[in-house]
């Protein structure tokens, strides 16, 4: 296999590429995929694998596939039979128990200009808490607790979003609140879902593109295409380096390809098509999901005309201190306006901290009010 896959040798490897990667290679002569030997480095704690074995006989989809029951901690469907089961494996994959990350986001202009937005994200993965039970999960109907505070620029600093991700978002939509620093008030935020604009993303991603896909799957028909060997971003340790500045990574049209890494891995391919009578910016989405970690590595998004619109990549690493495999940089390339959104830049910030302790009480409207007033 060629050390770098480019538009010049695309024909030799097209069968192992996502349709989105083919489109990007054809659109941008400066784009390339440096291909390295495969390393199956994704790994989880033993307790996750043990729970996965238990879930294999007890997990089930509910509410027409829009909710999950009978599972905790591990992958719910290690032998998936349909597209929705694969998607739920991605939504519940292990990312530690709690985490704090200081990250930068940049909506990069076609010519390469950008302004950074700085966030502090906090997570409590209720589904993977050591002491949580199936009954507690189902009674609380809460999969993940999440808080995002804007640190910069000054015009946005102090605003905070709080979300409680429900396990069945059709039965009970995502619970979300916003602290507005200007008004010093906490208000309910009913629209933090689906194709509403992502926070400070300059219109370059939808809410449900965060972490490649999140939220209720009810607006799409999901088809399990099958399992394929494909060239995907993997073991992206260069992009994680403290030696890099954001300016080293953020280049016109796409991130610096000399810092990226791609490998051949087996992935589950799931195709989602918009249901008749529902609405979303994306009429179709195709997800390429890692067999080992259940991380969505690549996603193709199509517009209402059926044309390729945005191509998303999760450049992942194994966080060995937490025994989890997660993105160090998430990129959403817009082929129609030549811009892209880079989310998760931590090279000039503190690295992800998985040692923090959090409880559900840290993710309530009252806790948000106290944090906003500090």
mmCIF file of N, CA, C and O in Angstrom, residues 91 165 169 174 192-194 205-217 285 287 296:
data_model
loop_
_atom_site.group_PDB
_atom_site.id
_atom_site.type_symbol
_atom_site.label_atom_id
_atom_site.label_comp_id
_atom_site.label_asym_id
_atom_site.label_seq_id
_atom_site.Cartn_x
_atom_site.Cartn_y
_atom_site.Cartn_z
ATOM 1 N N UNK A 91 -23.087 4.819 20.853
ATOM 2 C CA UNK A 91 -23.574 5.795 21.832
ATOM 3 C C UNK A 91 -23.189 5.422 23.263
ATOM 4 O O UNK A 91 -23.033 6.305 24.118
ATOM 5 N N UNK A 165 -28.317 13.532 28.965
ATOM 6 C CA UNK A 165 -28.643 12.715 27.798
ATOM 7 C C UNK A 165 -29.505 11.538 28.216
ATOM 8 O O UNK A 165 -29.076 10.688 29.009
ATOM 9 N N UNK A 169 -34.808 9.098 24.085
ATOM 10 C CA UNK A 169 -35.044 10.521 23.855
ATOM 11 C C UNK A 169 -36.366 10.798 23.163
ATOM 12 O O UNK A 169 -36.738 11.964 22.985
ATOM 13 N N UNK A 174 -33.879 14.977 25.422
ATOM 14 C CA UNK A 174 -32.693 15.432 26.154
ATOM 15 C C UNK A 174 -33.044 16.625 27.035
ATOM 16 O O UNK A 174 -33.631 17.608 26.596
ATOM 17 N N UNK A 192 -31.592 21.832 22.004
ATOM 18 C CA UNK A 192 -30.213 21.345 21.903
ATOM 19 C C UNK A 192 -30.277 19.905 21.396
ATOM 20 O O UNK A 192 -30.067 18.937 22.138
ATOM 21 N N UNK A 193 -30.592 19.757 20.107
ATOM 22 C CA UNK A 193 -30.779 18.425 19.540
ATOM 23 C C UNK A 193 -30.862 18.514 18.025
ATOM 24 O O UNK A 193 -30.970 19.600 17.435
ATOM 25 N N UNK A 194 -30.778 17.359 17.394
ATOM 26 C CA UNK A 194 -30.978 17.179 15.959
ATOM 27 C C UNK A 194 -30.105 18.142 15.136
ATOM 28 O O UNK A 194 -28.908 18.240 15.363
ATOM 29 N N UNK A 205 -21.568 22.769 11.918
ATOM 30 C CA UNK A 205 -22.015 21.434 12.310
ATOM 31 C C UNK A 205 -23.375 21.536 12.977
ATOM 32 O O UNK A 205 -23.763 22.602 13.489
ATOM 33 N N UNK A 206 -24.080 20.424 12.995
ATOM 34 C CA UNK A 206 -25.345 20.339 13.711
ATOM 35 C C UNK A 206 -25.074 19.849 15.133
ATOM 36 O O UNK A 206 -24.003 19.314 15.432
ATOM 37 N N UNK A 207 -26.052 20.020 15.995
ATOM 38 C CA UNK A 207 -25.905 19.552 17.372
ATOM 39 C C UNK A 207 -25.617 18.047 17.416
ATOM 40 O O UNK A 207 -24.765 17.587 18.170
ATOM 41 N N UNK A 208 -26.319 17.278 16.572
ATOM 42 C CA UNK A 208 -26.151 15.823 16.646
ATOM 43 C C UNK A 208 -24.910 15.316 15.907
ATOM 44 O O UNK A 208 -24.704 14.107 15.800
ATOM 45 N N UNK A 209 -24.045 16.225 15.434
ATOM 46 C CA UNK A 209 -22.748 15.811 14.885
ATOM 47 C C UNK A 209 -21.662 15.782 15.951
ATOM 48 O O UNK A 209 -20.590 15.217 15.710
ATOM 49 N N UNK A 210 -21.915 16.383 17.102
ATOM 50 C CA UNK A 210 -20.923 16.392 18.178
ATOM 51 C C UNK A 210 -20.598 14.955 18.577
ATOM 52 O O UNK A 210 -21.494 14.138 18.757
ATOM 53 N N UNK A 211 -19.323 14.643 18.701
ATOM 54 C CA UNK A 211 -18.872 13.264 18.964
ATOM 55 C C UNK A 211 -19.301 12.346 17.827
ATOM 56 O O UNK A 211 -19.599 11.173 18.041
ATOM 57 N N UNK A 212 -19.376 12.897 16.625
ATOM 58 C CA UNK A 212 -19.715 12.213 15.368
ATOM 59 C C UNK A 212 -21.205 11.914 15.219
ATOM 60 O O UNK A 212 -21.774 12.081 14.159
ATOM 61 N N UNK A 213 -21.862 11.467 16.283
ATOM 62 C CA UNK A 213 -23.319 11.377 16.307
ATOM 63 C C UNK A 213 -23.763 11.241 17.747
ATOM 64 O O UNK A 213 -23.156 10.519 18.539
ATOM 65 N N UNK A 214 -24.822 11.945 18.085
ATOM 66 C CA UNK A 214 -25.389 11.836 19.424
ATOM 67 C C UNK A 214 -26.880 12.083 19.342
ATOM 68 O O UNK A 214 -27.381 12.647 18.371
ATOM 69 N N UNK A 215 -27.571 11.667 20.384
ATOM 70 C CA UNK A 215 -28.989 11.988 20.481
ATOM 71 C C UNK A 215 -29.904 10.912 19.938
ATOM 72 O O UNK A 215 -29.510 9.769 19.698
ATOM 73 N N UNK A 216 -31.151 11.301 19.739
ATOM 74 C CA UNK A 216 -32.189 10.356 19.321
ATOM 75 C C UNK A 216 -31.993 9.949 17.869
ATOM 76 O O UNK A 216 -31.757 10.789 17.004
ATOM 77 N N UNK A 217 -32.139 8.648 17.576
ATOM 78 C CA UNK A 217 -31.990 8.188 16.188
ATOM 79 C C UNK A 217 -33.306 8.125 15.420
ATOM 80 O O UNK A 217 -33.365 7.577 14.322
ATOM 81 N N UNK A 285 -26.947 9.844 5.872
ATOM 82 C CA UNK A 285 -25.657 9.829 6.572
ATOM 83 C C UNK A 285 -25.142 8.392 6.566
ATOM 84 O O UNK A 285 -25.911 7.451 6.759
ATOM 85 N N UNK A 287 -22.177 6.011 8.352
ATOM 86 C CA UNK A 287 -21.236 5.971 9.464
ATOM 87 C C UNK A 287 -20.332 4.740 9.337
ATOM 88 O O UNK A 287 -20.790 3.645 9.006
ATOM 89 N N UNK A 296 -17.224 5.924 16.157
ATOM 90 C CA UNK A 296 -17.468 6.346 14.772
ATOM 91 C C UNK A 296 -16.210 7.067 14.294
ATOM 92 O O UNK A 296 -15.814 8.085 14.860
#
